């Protein structure tokens, strides 16, 4: 998708006695330093399972998630980006047209938290938002279940999220804590921004 918050890919139409509700498709970037659990969060959401042993993402992994709302369906095209430095140039190719950013760090590894602003700047600059638009986002502290190893406070995470105008979540791919809420928030944020865009065009 080349522009921020494009129109839904399919409009609602009448099919005999029932009405097919519209489908809206949004591009979601799932990013952050290596080994913070990005893929584990996504797999937990898609399958409901935690896989402690898995192969690290090489380059880019693409997945689709769908959510049903009373007035239509939302499809999230989730782009899971590898966190290794060697994939910087490859990652840059996928930023444009992003609707929502899910930026993940490891709550037991403070350096991954300190890298967040660098990731945020790179992605928001590459997303090329349309005039008057903004990129919505979620900041996720993963591995929140490892309470004996936490390397930062909840307040620090919340403060950074507010600084970056992002919604803050503390999550655990292992227990499922807040995993569904992260992707639901992404869908709702995209829908609200799209609705605001449509309303502004009608003024």
mmCIF file of N, CA and C in Angstrom, residues 94-169:
data_model
loop_
_atom_site.group_PDB
_atom_site.id
_atom_site.type_symbol
_atom_site.label_atom_id
_atom_site.label_comp_id
_atom_site.label_asym_id
_atom_site.label_seq_id
_atom_site.Cartn_x
_atom_site.Cartn_y
_atom_site.Cartn_z
ATOM 1 N N UNK A 94 10.440 -1.524 3.406
ATOM 2 C CA UNK A 94 9.080 -1.878 3.811
ATOM 3 C C UNK A 94 8.383 -0.796 4.638
ATOM 4 N N UNK A 95 9.065 0.286 4.933
ATOM 5 C CA UNK A 95 8.471 1.305 5.794
ATOM 6 C C UNK A 95 7.377 2.119 5.110
ATOM 7 N N UNK A 96 7.568 2.407 3.833
ATOM 8 C CA UNK A 96 6.637 3.305 3.156
ATOM 9 C C UNK A 96 5.209 2.747 3.165
ATOM 10 N N UNK A 97 4.262 3.629 3.447
ATOM 11 C CA UNK A 97 2.862 3.229 3.431
ATOM 12 C C UNK A 97 2.392 2.539 4.692
ATOM 13 N N UNK A 98 3.204 2.571 5.752
ATOM 14 C CA UNK A 98 2.802 1.937 7.008
ATOM 15 C C UNK A 98 1.655 2.704 7.658
ATOM 16 N N UNK A 99 0.668 1.971 8.142
ATOM 17 C CA UNK A 99 -0.449 2.595 8.845
ATOM 18 C C UNK A 99 -0.247 2.610 10.359
ATOM 19 N N UNK A 100 0.374 1.561 10.896
ATOM 20 C CA UNK A 100 0.542 1.460 12.351
ATOM 21 C C UNK A 100 1.847 0.733 12.642
ATOM 22 N N UNK A 101 2.565 1.251 13.619
ATOM 23 C CA UNK A 101 3.842 0.669 14.028
ATOM 24 C C UNK A 101 3.705 0.009 15.393
ATOM 25 N N UNK A 102 4.107 -1.250 15.474
ATOM 26 C CA UNK A 102 4.215 -1.942 16.758
ATOM 27 C C UNK A 102 5.706 -2.116 17.028
ATOM 28 N N UNK A 103 6.215 -1.347 17.979
ATOM 29 C CA UNK A 103 7.643 -1.332 18.274
ATOM 30 C C UNK A 103 7.884 -2.050 19.602
ATOM 31 N N UNK A 104 8.697 -3.102 19.557
ATOM 32 C CA UNK A 104 8.853 -4.009 20.701
ATOM 33 C C UNK A 104 10.255 -3.907 21.297
ATOM 34 N N UNK A 105 10.326 -3.936 22.617
ATOM 35 C CA UNK A 105 11.600 -4.071 23.314
ATOM 36 C C UNK A 105 11.458 -5.147 24.387
ATOM 37 N N UNK A 106 12.582 -5.567 24.941
ATOM 38 C CA UNK A 106 12.627 -6.625 25.958
ATOM 39 C C UNK A 106 12.741 -5.976 27.337
ATOM 40 N N UNK A 107 11.761 -6.206 28.194
ATOM 41 C CA UNK A 107 11.772 -5.572 29.510
ATOM 42 C C UNK A 107 12.878 -6.089 30.422
ATOM 43 N N UNK A 108 13.532 -7.174 30.043
ATOM 44 C CA UNK A 108 14.644 -7.693 30.841
ATOM 45 C C UNK A 108 15.997 -7.279 30.275
ATOM 46 N N UNK A 109 15.989 -6.495 29.208
ATOM 47 C CA UNK A 109 17.220 -6.112 28.514
ATOM 48 C C UNK A 109 17.168 -4.608 28.236
ATOM 49 N N UNK A 110 17.721 -3.823 29.122
ATOM 50 C CA UNK A 110 17.594 -2.369 29.023
ATOM 51 C C UNK A 110 18.126 -1.779 27.711
ATOM 52 N N UNK A 111 19.246 -2.267 27.171
ATOM 53 C CA UNK A 111 19.720 -1.713 25.899
ATOM 54 C C UNK A 111 18.679 -1.762 24.780
ATOM 55 N N UNK A 112 17.806 -2.764 24.769
ATOM 56 C CA UNK A 112 16.779 -2.807 23.719
ATOM 57 C C UNK A 112 15.774 -1.674 23.908
ATOM 58 N N UNK A 113 15.523 -1.292 25.149
ATOM 59 C CA UNK A 113 14.655 -0.149 25.442
ATOM 60 C C UNK A 113 15.308 1.145 24.976
ATOM 61 N N UNK A 114 16.609 1.264 25.195
ATOM 62 C CA UNK A 114 17.329 2.478 24.816
ATOM 63 C C UNK A 114 17.451 2.630 23.307
ATOM 64 N N UNK A 115 17.262 1.546 22.567
ATOM 65 C CA UNK A 115 17.307 1.608 21.107
ATOM 66 C C UNK A 115 15.994 2.077 20.492
ATOM 67 N N UNK A 116 14.934 2.114 21.270
ATOM 68 C CA UNK A 116 13.602 2.422 20.734
ATOM 69 C C UNK A 116 13.559 3.732 19.951
ATOM 70 N N UNK A 117 14.083 4.860 20.467
ATOM 71 C CA UNK A 117 13.998 6.109 19.698
ATOM 72 C C UNK A 117 14.639 6.015 18.318
ATOM 73 N N UNK A 118 15.758 5.295 18.226
ATOM 74 C CA UNK A 118 16.423 5.137 16.929
ATOM 75 C C UNK A 118 15.528 4.392 15.952
ATOM 76 N N UNK A 119 14.898 3.326 16.398
ATOM 77 C CA UNK A 119 13.977 2.573 15.550
ATOM 78 C C UNK A 119 12.782 3.434 15.157
ATOM 79 N N UNK A 120 12.265 4.151 16.120
ATOM 80 C CA UNK A 120 11.091 4.993 15.859
ATOM 81 C C UNK A 120 11.395 6.038 14.784
ATOM 82 N N UNK A 121 12.532 6.713 14.911
ATOM 83 C CA UNK A 121 12.889 7.747 13.938
ATOM 84 C C UNK A 121 13.050 7.170 12.541
ATOM 85 N N UNK A 122 13.733 6.041 12.435
ATOM 86 C CA UNK A 122 13.969 5.434 11.122
ATOM 87 C C UNK A 122 12.667 5.044 10.446
ATOM 88 N N UNK A 123 11.753 4.456 11.200
ATOM 89 C CA UNK A 123 10.511 3.960 10.609
ATOM 90 C C UNK A 123 9.557 5.094 10.284
ATOM 91 N N UNK A 124 9.412 6.053 11.190
ATOM 92 C CA UNK A 124 8.475 7.145 10.925
ATOM 93 C C UNK A 124 8.941 8.006 9.758
ATOM 94 N N UNK A 125 10.234 8.194 9.621
ATOM 95 C CA UNK A 125 10.745 8.955 8.486
ATOM 96 C C UNK A 125 10.548 8.194 7.184
ATOM 97 N N UNK A 126 10.706 6.884 7.230
ATOM 98 C CA UNK A 126 10.553 6.081 6.023
ATOM 99 C C UNK A 126 9.123 5.823 5.628
ATOM 100 N N UNK A 127 8.190 5.989 6.584
ATOM 101 C CA UNK A 127 6.782 5.702 6.291
ATOM 102 C C UNK A 127 6.166 6.719 5.348
ATOM 103 N N UNK A 128 6.749 7.921 5.259
ATOM 104 C CA UNK A 128 6.267 8.964 4.347
ATOM 105 C C UNK A 128 4.778 9.235 4.517
ATOM 106 N N UNK A 129 4.340 9.647 5.690
ATOM 107 C CA UNK A 129 2.915 9.915 5.874
ATOM 108 C C UNK A 129 2.428 11.052 5.001
ATOM 109 N N UNK A 130 1.169 11.003 4.629
ATOM 110 C CA UNK A 130 0.569 12.034 3.802
ATOM 111 C C UNK A 130 0.452 13.333 4.595
ATOM 112 N N UNK A 131 0.367 14.484 3.909
ATOM 113 C CA UNK A 131 0.212 15.762 4.608
ATOM 114 C C UNK A 131 -0.998 15.743 5.537
ATOM 115 N N UNK A 132 -0.792 16.198 6.775
ATOM 116 C CA UNK A 132 -1.887 16.248 7.726
ATOM 117 C C UNK A 132 -2.143 14.940 8.443
ATOM 118 N N UNK A 133 -1.424 13.892 8.087
ATOM 119 C CA UNK A 133 -1.629 12.583 8.698
ATOM 120 C C UNK A 133 -0.511 12.287 9.695
ATOM 121 N N UNK A 134 -0.714 11.285 10.515
ATOM 122 C CA UNK A 134 0.323 10.853 11.435
ATOM 123 C C UNK A 134 0.314 9.334 11.503
ATOM 124 N N UNK A 135 1.464 8.786 11.837
ATOM 125 C CA UNK A 135 1.603 7.341 11.962
ATOM 126 C C UNK A 135 1.232 6.946 13.379
ATOM 127 N N UNK A 136 0.205 6.123 13.543
ATOM 128 C CA UNK A 136 -0.160 5.657 14.877
ATOM 129 C C UNK A 136 0.775 4.523 15.288
ATOM 130 N N UNK A 137 0.893 4.312 16.585
ATOM 131 C CA UNK A 137 1.827 3.282 17.008
ATOM 132 C C UNK A 137 1.598 2.769 18.412
ATOM 133 N N UNK A 138 2.205 1.617 18.684
ATOM 134 C CA UNK A 138 2.167 0.978 19.996
ATOM 135 C C UNK A 138 3.593 0.643 20.409
ATOM 136 N N UNK A 139 3.936 0.978 21.640
ATOM 137 C CA UNK A 139 5.222 0.601 22.211
ATOM 138 C C UNK A 139 4.965 -0.570 23.148
ATOM 139 N N UNK A 140 5.667 -1.682 22.910
ATOM 140 C CA UNK A 140 5.387 -2.918 23.639
ATOM 141 C C UNK A 140 6.621 -3.383 24.404
ATOM 142 N N UNK A 141 6.482 -3.492 25.714
ATOM 143 C CA UNK A 141 7.516 -4.099 26.534
ATOM 144 C C UNK A 141 7.194 -5.575 26.693
ATOM 145 N N UNK A 142 7.935 -6.423 25.995
ATOM 146 C CA UNK A 142 7.674 -7.866 26.035
ATOM 147 C C UNK A 142 8.439 -8.516 27.195
ATOM 148 N N UNK A 143 8.044 -9.737 27.515
ATOM 149 C CA UNK A 143 8.624 -10.537 28.603
ATOM 150 C C UNK A 143 8.298 -9.949 29.978
ATOM 151 N N UNK A 144 7.118 -9.338 30.076
ATOM 152 C CA UNK A 144 6.700 -8.732 31.341
ATOM 153 C C UNK A 144 6.477 -9.769 32.433
ATOM 154 N N UNK A 145 6.352 -11.037 32.040
ATOM 155 C CA UNK A 145 6.142 -12.100 33.027
ATOM 156 C C UNK A 145 7.401 -12.415 33.829
ATOM 157 N N UNK A 146 8.563 -12.006 33.328
ATOM 158 C CA UNK A 146 9.831 -12.318 33.994
ATOM 159 C C UNK A 146 10.125 -11.254 35.058
ATOM 160 N N UNK A 147 9.286 -11.226 36.078
ATOM 161 C CA UNK A 147 9.298 -10.123 37.043
ATOM 162 C C UNK A 147 10.604 -10.027 37.830
ATOM 163 N N UNK A 148 11.310 -11.129 37.999
ATOM 164 C CA UNK A 148 12.555 -11.105 38.766
ATOM 165 C C UNK A 148 13.732 -10.573 37.952
ATOM 166 N N UNK A 149 13.525 -10.410 36.639
ATOM 167 C CA UNK A 149 14.621 -9.986 35.771
ATOM 168 C C UNK A 149 14.353 -8.654 35.083
ATOM 169 N N UNK A 150 13.285 -7.974 35.448
ATOM 170 C CA UNK A 150 12.937 -6.722 34.784
ATOM 171 C C UNK A 150 14.045 -5.688 34.963
ATOM 172 N N UNK A 151 14.397 -5.011 33.864
ATOM 173 C CA UNK A 151 15.514 -4.069 33.874
ATOM 174 C C UNK A 151 15.063 -2.614 33.836
ATOM 175 N N UNK A 152 13.762 -2.373 33.848
ATOM 176 C CA UNK A 152 13.249 -1.014 33.855
ATOM 177 C C UNK A 152 11.861 -1.014 34.467
ATOM 178 N N UNK A 153 11.380 0.159 34.793
ATOM 179 C CA UNK A 153 10.073 0.272 35.436
ATOM 180 C C UNK A 153 8.968 0.514 34.416
ATOM 181 N N UNK A 154 7.752 0.246 34.833
ATOM 182 C CA UNK A 154 6.603 0.521 33.978
ATOM 183 C C UNK A 154 6.509 2.004 33.659
ATOM 184 N N UNK A 155 6.874 2.841 34.622
ATOM 185 C CA UNK A 155 6.799 4.292 34.410
ATOM 186 C C UNK A 155 7.746 4.738 33.310
ATOM 187 N N UNK A 156 8.925 4.135 33.237
ATOM 188 C CA UNK A 156 9.871 4.483 32.178
ATOM 189 C C UNK A 156 9.291 4.143 30.808
ATOM 190 N N UNK A 157 8.663 2.991 30.708
ATOM 191 C CA UNK A 157 8.044 2.611 29.447
ATOM 192 C C UNK A 157 6.913 3.545 29.078
ATOM 193 N N UNK A 158 6.086 3.876 30.056
ATOM 194 C CA UNK A 158 4.963 4.777 29.824
ATOM 195 C C UNK A 158 5.445 6.163 29.409
ATOM 196 N N UNK A 159 6.486 6.655 30.054
ATOM 197 C CA UNK A 159 7.013 7.982 29.732
ATOM 198 C C UNK A 159 7.537 8.040 28.304
ATOM 199 N N UNK A 160 8.247 6.999 27.879
ATOM 200 C CA UNK A 160 8.773 6.985 26.516
ATOM 201 C C UNK A 160 7.638 6.900 25.508
ATOM 202 N N UNK A 161 6.640 6.092 25.804
ATOM 203 C CA UNK A 161 5.493 5.978 24.902
ATOM 204 C C UNK A 161 4.799 7.328 24.738
ATOM 205 N N UNK A 162 4.628 8.056 25.827
ATOM 206 C CA UNK A 162 3.997 9.375 25.749
ATOM 207 C C UNK A 162 4.854 10.340 24.946
ATOM 208 N N UNK A 163 6.161 10.268 25.109
ATOM 209 C CA UNK A 163 7.074 11.122 24.358
ATOM 210 C C UNK A 163 6.951 10.879 22.859
ATOM 211 N N UNK A 164 6.735 9.619 22.484
ATOM 212 C CA UNK A 164 6.642 9.243 21.072
ATOM 213 C C UNK A 164 5.202 9.224 20.568
ATOM 214 N N UNK A 165 4.266 9.620 21.423
ATOM 215 C CA UNK A 165 2.831 9.616 21.071
ATOM 216 C C UNK A 165 2.368 8.218 20.673
ATOM 217 N N UNK A 166 2.767 7.236 21.457
ATOM 218 C CA UNK A 166 2.391 5.854 21.217
ATOM 219 C C UNK A 166 1.597 5.317 22.411
ATOM 220 N N UNK A 167 0.832 4.264 22.168
ATOM 221 C CA UNK A 167 0.134 3.565 23.250
ATOM 222 C C UNK A 167 1.094 2.547 23.866
ATOM 223 N N UNK A 168 1.140 2.471 25.186
ATOM 224 C CA UNK A 168 2.082 1.571 25.841
ATOM 225 C C UNK A 168 1.404 0.296 26.322
ATOM 226 N N UNK A 169 2.063 -0.829 26.047
ATOM 227 C CA UNK A 169 1.599 -2.133 26.518
ATOM 228 C C UNK A 169 2.767 -2.874 27.158
#
